[in-house]
Short mmCIF file of C-alpha atoms in Angstrom, two decimals:
data_model
loop_
_atom_site.label_atom_id
_atom_site.label_comp_id
_atom_site.label_asym_id
_atom_site.label_seq_id
_atom_site.Cartn_x
_atom_site.Cartn_y
_atom_site.Cartn_z
CA MET A 1 -57.18 -52.02 64.99
CA THR A 2 -59.72 -53.46 62.60
CA THR A 3 -59.12 -53.47 58.88
CA LEU A 4 -61.67 -53.11 56.16
CA PRO A 5 -62.06 -55.81 53.54
CA MET A 6 -60.29 -55.33 50.23
CA GLU A 7 -63.61 -55.24 48.39
CA TYR A 8 -64.63 -52.03 50.17
CA GLY A 9 -61.50 -50.22 49.06
CA LEU A 10 -61.80 -51.44 45.49
CA LEU A 11 -65.49 -50.52 45.44
CA LEU A 12 -64.61 -46.99 46.57
CA ALA A 13 -61.86 -46.77 43.93
CA GLY A 14 -64.23 -47.99 41.24
CA THR A 15 -66.91 -45.53 42.31
CA LEU A 16 -64.47 -42.63 42.24
CA PHE A 17 -63.23 -43.70 38.82
CA VAL A 18 -66.78 -43.82 37.44
CA ILE A 19 -67.58 -40.42 38.93
CA GLY A 20 -64.49 -38.97 37.27
CA LEU A 21 -65.30 -40.63 33.95
CA VAL A 22 -68.91 -39.42 33.93
CA SER A 23 -67.80 -35.93 34.87
CA LEU A 24 -65.19 -35.97 32.09
CA LEU A 25 -67.78 -36.96 29.51
CA ILE A 26 -70.48 -34.53 30.67
CA ARG A 27 -68.55 -31.33 31.44
CA ARG A 28 -67.50 -28.94 28.70
CA ASN A 29 -65.29 -26.66 30.82
CA ILE A 30 -61.65 -27.66 30.39
CA ILE A 31 -60.73 -26.99 34.02
CA PHE A 32 -63.47 -29.34 35.22
CA MET A 33 -62.28 -31.91 32.71
CA LEU A 34 -58.77 -31.65 34.16
CA ILE A 35 -60.16 -32.11 37.67
CA SER A 36 -62.07 -35.19 36.47
CA VAL A 37 -58.86 -36.73 35.15
CA GLU A 38 -57.25 -36.07 38.53
CA ILE A 39 -60.12 -37.86 40.28
CA MET A 40 -59.64 -40.83 37.97
CA LEU A 41 -55.88 -40.92 38.66
CA ASN A 42 -56.50 -40.80 42.41
CA ALA A 43 -58.98 -43.67 42.09
CA ALA A 44 -56.36 -45.76 40.30
CA GLY A 45 -53.85 -44.88 43.00
CA LEU A 46 -56.30 -45.92 45.69
CA ALA A 47 -56.76 -49.28 43.96
CA PHE A 48 -52.98 -49.78 43.96
CA ILE A 49 -52.76 -48.89 47.67
CA VAL A 50 -55.58 -51.28 48.58
CA ALA A 51 -54.07 -54.12 46.57
CA GLY A 52 -50.63 -53.50 48.03
CA ALA A 53 -52.03 -53.49 51.55
CA ARG A 54 -53.88 -56.74 50.89
CA TRP A 55 -50.69 -58.61 49.99
CA ALA A 56 -48.45 -56.63 52.38
CA GLN A 57 -46.27 -55.35 49.56
CA ALA A 58 -44.88 -51.87 49.05
CA ASP A 59 -45.48 -52.05 45.30
CA GLY A 60 -48.85 -50.31 45.60
CA GLN A 61 -47.29 -47.37 47.41
CA VAL A 62 -44.51 -47.12 44.83
CA MET A 63 -47.06 -47.06 42.02
CA PHE A 64 -49.06 -44.40 43.87
CA ILE A 65 -45.96 -42.20 44.11
CA PHE A 66 -45.50 -42.68 40.36
CA ILE A 67 -49.15 -41.72 39.78
CA ILE A 68 -48.76 -38.59 41.92
CA THR A 69 -45.66 -37.62 39.94
CA MET A 70 -47.43 -38.20 36.65
CA ALA A 71 -50.47 -36.23 37.84
CA ALA A 72 -48.27 -33.27 38.81
CA ALA A 73 -46.70 -33.22 35.35
CA GLU A 74 -50.12 -33.57 33.73
CA VAL A 75 -51.52 -30.66 35.72
CA SER A 76 -48.60 -28.38 34.89
CA VAL A 77 -48.84 -29.07 31.16
CA GLY A 78 -52.64 -28.97 31.24
CA LEU A 79 -52.80 -25.63 33.02
CA ALA A 80 -50.25 -24.14 30.59
CA LEU A 81 -52.40 -25.30 27.68
CA ILE A 82 -55.53 -23.96 29.34
CA LEU A 83 -53.89 -20.54 29.81
CA GLN A 84 -52.88 -20.43 26.15
CA LEU A 85 -56.34 -21.53 25.05
CA TYR A 86 -57.99 -18.87 27.19
CA HIS A 87 -55.55 -16.24 25.91
CA ASN A 88 -56.40 -17.08 22.29
CA LEU A 89 -60.14 -17.82 22.48
CA LYS A 90 -61.29 -15.99 25.66
CA THR A 91 -63.28 -19.08 26.68
CA LEU A 92 -62.66 -22.39 28.43
CA ASP A 93 -65.31 -24.30 26.50
CA SER A 94 -63.87 -27.43 24.91
CA ASP A 95 -66.18 -27.09 21.90
CA ALA A 96 -64.55 -23.75 21.09
CA ALA A 97 -61.14 -25.42 21.12
CA ASN A 98 -62.43 -27.90 18.54
CA LEU A 99 -62.74 -25.01 16.06
CA MET A 100 -58.96 -24.50 16.12
CA HIS A 101 -58.16 -27.37 13.76
CA GLY A 102 -56.91 -26.49 10.32
#
């Protein structure tokens, strides 16, 4: 079985992270913003997996399990906040949520 160089995996992780970051900055819909954060977390997890595989350590896999756990908690809290925001404002636009201060 042939293995890919570490640079390819890190390049893919970096590309996914940039895609998630650009999507987070451009989109105004809160659900799409939550999905963008998930893409960024998965990119960081991929970087940990690639680095762990490079040095034959299980630390990258342990960190990825931690990232998955953190992402699950983030999604549950985020979706609860999104439901409350939609219930109060009848929109998922993040600019409308900005009007709630005060």
